[in-house]
mmCIF file of C-alpha atoms in Angstrom:
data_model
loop_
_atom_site.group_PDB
_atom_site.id
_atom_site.type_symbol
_atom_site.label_atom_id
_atom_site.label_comp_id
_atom_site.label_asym_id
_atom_site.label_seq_id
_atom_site.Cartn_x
_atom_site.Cartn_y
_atom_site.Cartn_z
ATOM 1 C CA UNK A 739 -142.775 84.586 -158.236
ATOM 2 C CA UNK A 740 -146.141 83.017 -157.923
ATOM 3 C CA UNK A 741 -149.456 84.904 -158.790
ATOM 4 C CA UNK A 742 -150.065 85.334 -154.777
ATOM 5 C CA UNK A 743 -146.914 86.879 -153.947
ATOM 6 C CA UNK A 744 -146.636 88.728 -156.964
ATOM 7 C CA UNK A 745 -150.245 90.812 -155.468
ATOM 8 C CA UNK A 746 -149.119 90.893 -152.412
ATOM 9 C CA UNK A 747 -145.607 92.566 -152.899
ATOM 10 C CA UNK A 748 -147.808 94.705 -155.457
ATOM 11 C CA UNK A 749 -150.378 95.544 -152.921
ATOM 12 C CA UNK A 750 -146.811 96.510 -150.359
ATOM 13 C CA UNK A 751 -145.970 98.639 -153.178
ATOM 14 C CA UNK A 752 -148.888 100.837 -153.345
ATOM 15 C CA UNK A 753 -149.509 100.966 -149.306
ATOM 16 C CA UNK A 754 -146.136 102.177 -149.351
ATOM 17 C CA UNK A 755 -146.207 104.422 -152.539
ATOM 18 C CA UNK A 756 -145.555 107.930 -152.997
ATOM 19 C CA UNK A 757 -147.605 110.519 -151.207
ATOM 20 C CA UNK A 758 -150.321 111.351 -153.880
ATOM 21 C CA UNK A 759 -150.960 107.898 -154.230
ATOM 22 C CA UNK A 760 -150.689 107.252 -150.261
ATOM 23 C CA UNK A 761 -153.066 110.390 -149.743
ATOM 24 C CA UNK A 762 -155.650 109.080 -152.105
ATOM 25 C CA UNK A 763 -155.770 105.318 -150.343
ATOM 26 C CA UNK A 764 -158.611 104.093 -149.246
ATOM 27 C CA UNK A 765 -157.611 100.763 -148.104
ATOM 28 C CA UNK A 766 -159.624 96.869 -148.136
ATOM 29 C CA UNK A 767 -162.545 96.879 -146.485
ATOM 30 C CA UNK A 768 -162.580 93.060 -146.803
ATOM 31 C CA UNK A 769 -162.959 91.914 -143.228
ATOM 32 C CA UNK A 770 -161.255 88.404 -142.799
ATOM 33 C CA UNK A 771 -163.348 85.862 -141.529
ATOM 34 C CA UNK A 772 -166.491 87.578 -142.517
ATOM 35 C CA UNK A 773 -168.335 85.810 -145.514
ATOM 36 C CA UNK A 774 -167.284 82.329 -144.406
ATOM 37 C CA UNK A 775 -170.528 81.615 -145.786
ATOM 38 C CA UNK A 776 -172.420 81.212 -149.083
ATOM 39 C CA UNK A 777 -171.869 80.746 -152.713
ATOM 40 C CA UNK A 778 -168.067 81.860 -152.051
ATOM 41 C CA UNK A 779 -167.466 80.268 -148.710
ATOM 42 C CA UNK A 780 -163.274 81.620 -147.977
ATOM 43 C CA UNK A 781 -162.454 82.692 -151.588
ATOM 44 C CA UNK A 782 -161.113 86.249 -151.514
ATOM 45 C CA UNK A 783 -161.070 88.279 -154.262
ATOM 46 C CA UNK A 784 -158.546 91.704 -154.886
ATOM 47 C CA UNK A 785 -160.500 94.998 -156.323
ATOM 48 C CA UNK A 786 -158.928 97.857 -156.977
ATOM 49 C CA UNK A 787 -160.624 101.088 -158.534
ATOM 50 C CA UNK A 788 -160.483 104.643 -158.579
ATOM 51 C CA UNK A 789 -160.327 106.266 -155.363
ATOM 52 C CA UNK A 790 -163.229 108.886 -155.824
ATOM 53 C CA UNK A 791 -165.205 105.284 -156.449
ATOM 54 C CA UNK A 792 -164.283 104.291 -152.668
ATOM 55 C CA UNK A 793 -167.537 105.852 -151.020
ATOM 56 C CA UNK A 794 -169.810 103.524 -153.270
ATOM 57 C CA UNK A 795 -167.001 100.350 -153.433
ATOM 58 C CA UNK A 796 -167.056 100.413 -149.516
ATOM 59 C CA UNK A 797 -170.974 99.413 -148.980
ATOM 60 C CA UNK A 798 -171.308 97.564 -152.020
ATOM 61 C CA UNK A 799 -168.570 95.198 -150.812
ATOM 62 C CA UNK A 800 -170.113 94.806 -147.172
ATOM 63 C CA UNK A 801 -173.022 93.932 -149.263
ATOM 64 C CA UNK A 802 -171.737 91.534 -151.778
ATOM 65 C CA UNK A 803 -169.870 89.430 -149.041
ATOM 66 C CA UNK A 804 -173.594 89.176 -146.454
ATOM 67 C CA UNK A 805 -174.932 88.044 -149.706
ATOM 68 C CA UNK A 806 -172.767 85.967 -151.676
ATOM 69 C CA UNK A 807 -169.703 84.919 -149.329
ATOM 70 C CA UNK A 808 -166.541 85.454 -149.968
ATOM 71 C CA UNK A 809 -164.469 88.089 -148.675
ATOM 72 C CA UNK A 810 -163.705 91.005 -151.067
ATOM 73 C CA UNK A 811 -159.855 93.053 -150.166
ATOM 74 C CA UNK A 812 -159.971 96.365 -151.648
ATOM 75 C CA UNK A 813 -157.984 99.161 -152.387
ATOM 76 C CA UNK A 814 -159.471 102.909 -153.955
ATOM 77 C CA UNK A 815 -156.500 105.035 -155.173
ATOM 78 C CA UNK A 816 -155.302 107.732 -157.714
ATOM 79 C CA UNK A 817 -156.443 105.662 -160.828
ATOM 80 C CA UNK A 818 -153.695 106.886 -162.781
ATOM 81 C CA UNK A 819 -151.209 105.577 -160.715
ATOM 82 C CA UNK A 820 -153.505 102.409 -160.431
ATOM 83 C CA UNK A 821 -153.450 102.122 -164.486
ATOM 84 C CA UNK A 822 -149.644 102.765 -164.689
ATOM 85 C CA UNK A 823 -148.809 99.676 -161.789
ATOM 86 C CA UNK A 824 -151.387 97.811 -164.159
ATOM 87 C CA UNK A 825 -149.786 98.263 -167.273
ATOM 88 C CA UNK A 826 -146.630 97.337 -165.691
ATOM 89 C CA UNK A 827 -146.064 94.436 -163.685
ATOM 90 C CA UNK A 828 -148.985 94.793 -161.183
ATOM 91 C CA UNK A 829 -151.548 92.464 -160.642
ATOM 92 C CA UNK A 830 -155.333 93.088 -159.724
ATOM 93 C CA UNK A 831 -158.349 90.595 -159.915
ATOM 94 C CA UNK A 832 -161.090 93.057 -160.612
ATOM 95 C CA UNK A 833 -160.562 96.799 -161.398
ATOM 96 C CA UNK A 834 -162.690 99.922 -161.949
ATOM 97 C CA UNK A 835 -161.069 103.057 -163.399
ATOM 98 C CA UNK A 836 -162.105 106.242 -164.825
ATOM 99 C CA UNK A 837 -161.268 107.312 -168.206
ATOM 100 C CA UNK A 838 -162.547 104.859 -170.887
ATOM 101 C CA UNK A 839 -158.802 104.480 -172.798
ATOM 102 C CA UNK A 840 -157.433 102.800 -169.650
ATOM 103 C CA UNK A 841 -159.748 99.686 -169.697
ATOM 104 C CA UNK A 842 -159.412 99.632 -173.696
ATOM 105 C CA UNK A 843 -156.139 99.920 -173.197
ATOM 106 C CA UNK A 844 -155.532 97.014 -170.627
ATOM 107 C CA UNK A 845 -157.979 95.154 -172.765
ATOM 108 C CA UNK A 846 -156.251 95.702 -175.772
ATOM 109 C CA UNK A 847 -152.772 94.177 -174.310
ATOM 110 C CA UNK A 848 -154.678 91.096 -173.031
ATOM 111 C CA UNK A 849 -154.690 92.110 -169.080
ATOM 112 C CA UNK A 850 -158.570 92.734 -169.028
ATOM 113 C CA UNK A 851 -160.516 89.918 -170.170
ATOM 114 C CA UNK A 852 -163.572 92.437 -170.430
ATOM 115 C CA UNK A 853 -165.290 95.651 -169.124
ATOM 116 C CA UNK A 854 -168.271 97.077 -168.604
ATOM 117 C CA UNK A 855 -170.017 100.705 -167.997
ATOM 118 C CA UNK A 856 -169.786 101.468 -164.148
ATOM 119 C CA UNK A 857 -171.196 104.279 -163.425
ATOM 120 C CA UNK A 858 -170.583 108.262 -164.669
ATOM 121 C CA UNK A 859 -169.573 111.143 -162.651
ATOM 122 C CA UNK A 860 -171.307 115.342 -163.224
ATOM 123 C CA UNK A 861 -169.886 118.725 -161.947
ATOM 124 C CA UNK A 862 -171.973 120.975 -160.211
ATOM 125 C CA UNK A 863 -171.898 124.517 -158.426
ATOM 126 C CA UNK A 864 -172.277 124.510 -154.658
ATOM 127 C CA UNK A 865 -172.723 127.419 -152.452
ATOM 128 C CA UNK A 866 -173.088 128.010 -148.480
ATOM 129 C CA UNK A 867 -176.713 126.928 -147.740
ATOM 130 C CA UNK A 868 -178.949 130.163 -148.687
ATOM 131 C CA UNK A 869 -176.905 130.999 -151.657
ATOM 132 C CA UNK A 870 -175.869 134.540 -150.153
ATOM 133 C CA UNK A 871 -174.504 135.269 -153.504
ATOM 134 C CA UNK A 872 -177.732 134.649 -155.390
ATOM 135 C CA UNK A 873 -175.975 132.116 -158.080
ATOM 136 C CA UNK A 874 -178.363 130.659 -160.388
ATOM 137 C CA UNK A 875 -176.333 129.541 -163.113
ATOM 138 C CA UNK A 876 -171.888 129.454 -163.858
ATOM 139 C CA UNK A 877 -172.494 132.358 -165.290
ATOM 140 C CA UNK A 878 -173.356 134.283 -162.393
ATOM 141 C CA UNK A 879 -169.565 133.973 -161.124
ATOM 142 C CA UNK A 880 -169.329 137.159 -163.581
ATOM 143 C CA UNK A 881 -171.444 139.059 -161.016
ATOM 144 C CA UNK A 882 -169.683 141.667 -159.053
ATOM 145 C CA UNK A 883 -168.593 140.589 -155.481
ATOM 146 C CA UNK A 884 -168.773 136.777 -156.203
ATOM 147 C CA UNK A 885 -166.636 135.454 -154.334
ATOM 148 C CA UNK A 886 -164.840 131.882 -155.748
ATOM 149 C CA UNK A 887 -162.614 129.359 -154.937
ATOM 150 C CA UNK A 888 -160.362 127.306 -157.480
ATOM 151 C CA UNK A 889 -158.448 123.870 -156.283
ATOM 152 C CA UNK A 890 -156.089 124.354 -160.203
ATOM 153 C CA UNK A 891 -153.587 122.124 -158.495
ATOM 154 C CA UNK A 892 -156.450 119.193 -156.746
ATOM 155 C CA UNK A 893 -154.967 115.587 -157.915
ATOM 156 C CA UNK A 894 -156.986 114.776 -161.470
ATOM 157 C CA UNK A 895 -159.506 114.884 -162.542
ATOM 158 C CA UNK A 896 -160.512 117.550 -159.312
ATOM 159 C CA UNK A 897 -158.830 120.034 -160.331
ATOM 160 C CA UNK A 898 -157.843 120.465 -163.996
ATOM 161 C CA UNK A 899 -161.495 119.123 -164.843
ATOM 162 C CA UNK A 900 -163.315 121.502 -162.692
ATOM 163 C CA UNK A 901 -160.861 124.389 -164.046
ATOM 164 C CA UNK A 902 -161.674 123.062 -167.713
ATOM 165 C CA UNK A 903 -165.838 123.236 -166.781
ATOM 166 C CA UNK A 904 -164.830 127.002 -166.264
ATOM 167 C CA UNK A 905 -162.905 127.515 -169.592
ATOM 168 C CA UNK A 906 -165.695 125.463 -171.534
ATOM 169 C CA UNK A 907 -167.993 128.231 -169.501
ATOM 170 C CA UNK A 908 -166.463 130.910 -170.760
ATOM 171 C CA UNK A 909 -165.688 131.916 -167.184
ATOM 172 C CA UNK A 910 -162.211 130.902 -166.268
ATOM 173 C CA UNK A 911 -160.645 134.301 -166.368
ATOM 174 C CA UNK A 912 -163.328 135.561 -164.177
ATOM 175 C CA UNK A 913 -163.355 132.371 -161.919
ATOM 176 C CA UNK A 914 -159.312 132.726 -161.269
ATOM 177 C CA UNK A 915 -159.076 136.750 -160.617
ATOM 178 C CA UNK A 916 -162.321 136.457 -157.623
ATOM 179 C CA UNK A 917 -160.726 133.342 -156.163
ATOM 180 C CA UNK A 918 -160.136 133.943 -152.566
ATOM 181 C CA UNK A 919 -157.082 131.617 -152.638
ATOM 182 C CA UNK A 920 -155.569 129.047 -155.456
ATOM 183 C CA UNK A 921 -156.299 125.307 -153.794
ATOM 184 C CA UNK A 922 -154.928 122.042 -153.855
ATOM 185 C CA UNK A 923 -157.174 119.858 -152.253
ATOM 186 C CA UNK A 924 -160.641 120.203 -153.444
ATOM 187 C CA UNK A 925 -162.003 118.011 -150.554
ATOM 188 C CA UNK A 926 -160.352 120.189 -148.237
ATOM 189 C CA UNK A 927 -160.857 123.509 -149.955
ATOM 190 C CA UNK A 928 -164.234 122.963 -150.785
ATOM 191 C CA UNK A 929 -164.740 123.426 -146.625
ATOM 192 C CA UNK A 930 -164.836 127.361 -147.310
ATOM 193 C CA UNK A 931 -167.534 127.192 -149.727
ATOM 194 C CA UNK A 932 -169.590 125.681 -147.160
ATOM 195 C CA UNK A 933 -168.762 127.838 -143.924
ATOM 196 C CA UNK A 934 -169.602 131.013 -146.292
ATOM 197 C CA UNK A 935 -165.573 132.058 -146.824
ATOM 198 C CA UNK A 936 -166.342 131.742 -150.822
ATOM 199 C CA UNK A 937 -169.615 131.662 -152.683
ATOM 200 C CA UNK A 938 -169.286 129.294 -155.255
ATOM 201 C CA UNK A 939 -167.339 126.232 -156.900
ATOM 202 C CA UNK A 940 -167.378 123.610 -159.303
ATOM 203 C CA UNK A 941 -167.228 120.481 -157.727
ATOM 204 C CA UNK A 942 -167.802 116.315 -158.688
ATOM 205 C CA UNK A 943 -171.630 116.355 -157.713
ATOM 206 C CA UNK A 944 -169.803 113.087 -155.100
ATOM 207 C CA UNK A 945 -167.996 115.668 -152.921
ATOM 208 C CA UNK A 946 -171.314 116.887 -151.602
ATOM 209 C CA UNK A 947 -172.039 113.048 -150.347
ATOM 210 C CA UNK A 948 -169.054 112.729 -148.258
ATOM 211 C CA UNK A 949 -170.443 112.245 -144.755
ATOM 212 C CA UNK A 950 -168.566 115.796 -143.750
ATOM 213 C CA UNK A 951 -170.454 117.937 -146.412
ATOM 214 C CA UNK A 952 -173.758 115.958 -146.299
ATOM 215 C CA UNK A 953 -176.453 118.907 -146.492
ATOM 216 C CA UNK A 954 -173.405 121.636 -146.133
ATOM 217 C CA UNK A 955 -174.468 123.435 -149.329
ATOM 218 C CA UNK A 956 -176.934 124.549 -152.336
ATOM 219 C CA UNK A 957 -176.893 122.644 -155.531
ATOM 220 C CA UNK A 958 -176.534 124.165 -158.864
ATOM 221 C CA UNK A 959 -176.505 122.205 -162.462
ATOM 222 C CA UNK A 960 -174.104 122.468 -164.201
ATOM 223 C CA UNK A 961 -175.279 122.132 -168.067
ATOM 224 C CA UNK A 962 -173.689 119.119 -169.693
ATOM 225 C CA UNK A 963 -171.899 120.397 -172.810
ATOM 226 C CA UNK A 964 -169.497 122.402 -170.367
ATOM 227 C CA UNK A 965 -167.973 119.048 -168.944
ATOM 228 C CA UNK A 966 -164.731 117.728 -170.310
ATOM 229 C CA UNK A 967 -165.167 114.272 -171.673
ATOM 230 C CA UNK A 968 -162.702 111.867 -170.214
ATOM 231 C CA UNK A 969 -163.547 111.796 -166.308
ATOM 232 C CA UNK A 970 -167.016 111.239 -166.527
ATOM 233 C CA UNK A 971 -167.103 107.279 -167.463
ATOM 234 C CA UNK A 972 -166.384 104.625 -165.133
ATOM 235 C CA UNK A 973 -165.986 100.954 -166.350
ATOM 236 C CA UNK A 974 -165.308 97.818 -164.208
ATOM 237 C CA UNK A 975 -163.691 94.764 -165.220
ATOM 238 C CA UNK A 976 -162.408 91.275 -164.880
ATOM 239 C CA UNK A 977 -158.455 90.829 -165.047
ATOM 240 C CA UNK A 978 -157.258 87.946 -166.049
ATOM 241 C CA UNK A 979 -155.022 87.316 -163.216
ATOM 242 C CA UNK A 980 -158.253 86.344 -161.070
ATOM 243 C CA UNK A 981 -157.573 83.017 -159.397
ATOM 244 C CA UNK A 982 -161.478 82.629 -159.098
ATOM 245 C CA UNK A 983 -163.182 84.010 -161.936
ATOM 246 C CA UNK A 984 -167.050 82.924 -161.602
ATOM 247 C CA UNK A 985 -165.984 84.804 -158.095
ATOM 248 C CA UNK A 986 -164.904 87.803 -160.187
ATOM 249 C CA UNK A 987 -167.651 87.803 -162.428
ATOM 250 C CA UNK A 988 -170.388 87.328 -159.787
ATOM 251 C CA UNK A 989 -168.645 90.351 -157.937
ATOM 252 C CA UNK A 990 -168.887 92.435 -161.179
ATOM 253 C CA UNK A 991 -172.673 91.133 -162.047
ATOM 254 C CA UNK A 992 -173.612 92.228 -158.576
ATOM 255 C CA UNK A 993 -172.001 95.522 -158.721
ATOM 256 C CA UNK A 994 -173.476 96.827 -161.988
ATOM 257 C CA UNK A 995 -176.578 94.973 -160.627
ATOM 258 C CA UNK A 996 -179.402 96.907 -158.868
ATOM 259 C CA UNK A 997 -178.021 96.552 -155.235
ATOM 260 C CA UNK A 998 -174.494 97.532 -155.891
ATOM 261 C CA UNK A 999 -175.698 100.385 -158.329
ATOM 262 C CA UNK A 1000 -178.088 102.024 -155.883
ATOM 263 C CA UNK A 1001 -174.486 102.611 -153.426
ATOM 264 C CA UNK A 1002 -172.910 104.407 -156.382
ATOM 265 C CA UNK A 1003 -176.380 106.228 -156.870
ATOM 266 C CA UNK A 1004 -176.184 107.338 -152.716
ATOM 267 C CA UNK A 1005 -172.521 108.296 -153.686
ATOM 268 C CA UNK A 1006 -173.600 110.762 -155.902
ATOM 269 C CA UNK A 1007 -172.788 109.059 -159.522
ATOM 270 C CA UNK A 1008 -175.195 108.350 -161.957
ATOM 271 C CA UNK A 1009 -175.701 104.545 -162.283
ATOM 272 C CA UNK A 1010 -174.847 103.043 -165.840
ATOM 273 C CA UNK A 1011 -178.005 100.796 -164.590
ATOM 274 C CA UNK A 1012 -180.401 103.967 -165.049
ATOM 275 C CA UNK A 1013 -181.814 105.739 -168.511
ATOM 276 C CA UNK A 1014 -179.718 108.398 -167.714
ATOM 277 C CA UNK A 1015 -176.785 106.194 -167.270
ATOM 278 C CA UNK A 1016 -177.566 103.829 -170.764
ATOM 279 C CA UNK A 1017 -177.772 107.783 -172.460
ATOM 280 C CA UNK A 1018 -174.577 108.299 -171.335
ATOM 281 C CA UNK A 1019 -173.108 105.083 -172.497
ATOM 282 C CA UNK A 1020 -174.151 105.243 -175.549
ATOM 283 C CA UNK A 1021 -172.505 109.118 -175.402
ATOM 284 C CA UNK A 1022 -169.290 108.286 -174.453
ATOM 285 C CA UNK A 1023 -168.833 104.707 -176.145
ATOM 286 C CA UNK A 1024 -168.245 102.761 -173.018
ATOM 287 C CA UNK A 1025 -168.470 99.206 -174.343
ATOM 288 C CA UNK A 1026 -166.553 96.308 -174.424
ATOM 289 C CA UNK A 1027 -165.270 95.163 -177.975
#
């Protein structure tokens, strides 16, 4: 099977996946025809990344094709699922996941010709604007009459990492007793934290920059040493299946560039282009070797 129909019978696969992988899709935003011009002319390139990535891929890709050309087709789904296609028989050009092992990994077995840091995620409290509960801090979910709300069973990292910020607390046991109902969809769940049916949750600091929950709610830090390790990188890549790869590179250089980092920055990550974000690379060991 050539390289072309080898993506695209890929790409059927994962429209047509299972239903955690269909819910998470956030399909291309490459619009044909657009691009025509510039440094890329008609080339298309395939980018696939994490799906909690989507709200920052989405404008950076508009902005990459005005700019360079080119027409980018992308696809934002449950990395893990992503990863496994990947370290089967799948076939991406560029890819973006979260968790660090996942890049070494596909670097490691020759799929990823290199990676570098992307961007990192935080977890936060939010409460219904006014903070009628009066939390300051994740301890205050101790208080009596706190109302909470826990998503244990939100696709990863939603939901086991925000329960593990609460163990690492030391206020899980708390946290799971005042819950006013056991989620499953933090996205969705999250909605009763805002119209005042709970008082608090941990949440990805991006949730509160979906367009539904833009100013919805009070933020709260979270302190750092509470958050579990593995979801908070982001990396990017070149594969080596890309049929144009000064295309793939350019599209990589201009995402981790200052354009493409200030859309993760409005998506609520923390830009490896940023102090904060070269801190945090240096923390976690996201570098290509």
């Amino acid at each position: 099977m050539s390289d072309e129909k080898n993506m695209l019978s890929r790409r059927s696969f994962l429209v047509g996946g299972g239903a955690a992988m269909a819910t998470a899709l956030a399909p291309g935003m490459g619009k044909a025809g657009e691009g025509s011009k510039g440094r890329f002319g008609a080339e298309s390139l395939q980018v696939w990344s994490c799906g909690g990535l989507a709200e920052a891929f989405i404008p950076a890709n508009e902005k990459f094709e005005r700019k360079m050309g080119g027409s980018i087709s992308y696809t934002g789904a449950f990395a893990a699922a992503l990863g496994k296609s990947l370290l089967g028989n799948a076939r991406t050009e560029v890819f973006a996941p979260r968790v660090l092992k996942l890049a070494q990994t596909l670097k490691q077995q020759g799929k990823m010709l290199s990676f570098q840091p992307l961007c990192f995620t935080k977890y936060v409290l939010v409460t219904p604007k006014g903070n009628p509960a009066g939390i300051t801090s994740i301890e205050d979910i101790r208080k009596p009459g706190v109302k909470t709300l826990c998503s244990p069973e939100s696709s990863p990292p939603g939901g086991a990492a925000a329960m593990g910020v609460l163990k690492k607390s030391g206020v899980i046991k708390e946290a799971t007793e005042k819950a006013i109902y056991m989620g499953s969809c933090i996205q969705h769940d999250v909605a009763d934290v805002a119209t005042g049916k709970a008082d608090v949750a941990v949440v990805e600091l991006r949730i509160t920059r979906l367009p539904r929950y833009r100013d919805a709610f009070e933020i709260i830090e979270i302190p750092e040493k509470f958050f579990p390790a593995p979801p908070i990188p982001f990396s990017v890549g070149v594969m080596k299946w890309a049929r144009n790869e000064e295309m793939a590179r350019a599209f990589v250089d201009f995402i981790c560039g200052e354009e493409g980092q200030a859309c993760f920055e409005a998506a609520g990550f923390i830009p490896a282009l940023s102090n904060e974000g070269e801190r945090l690379a240096k923390k976690y060991g996201v570098k290509d070797v």
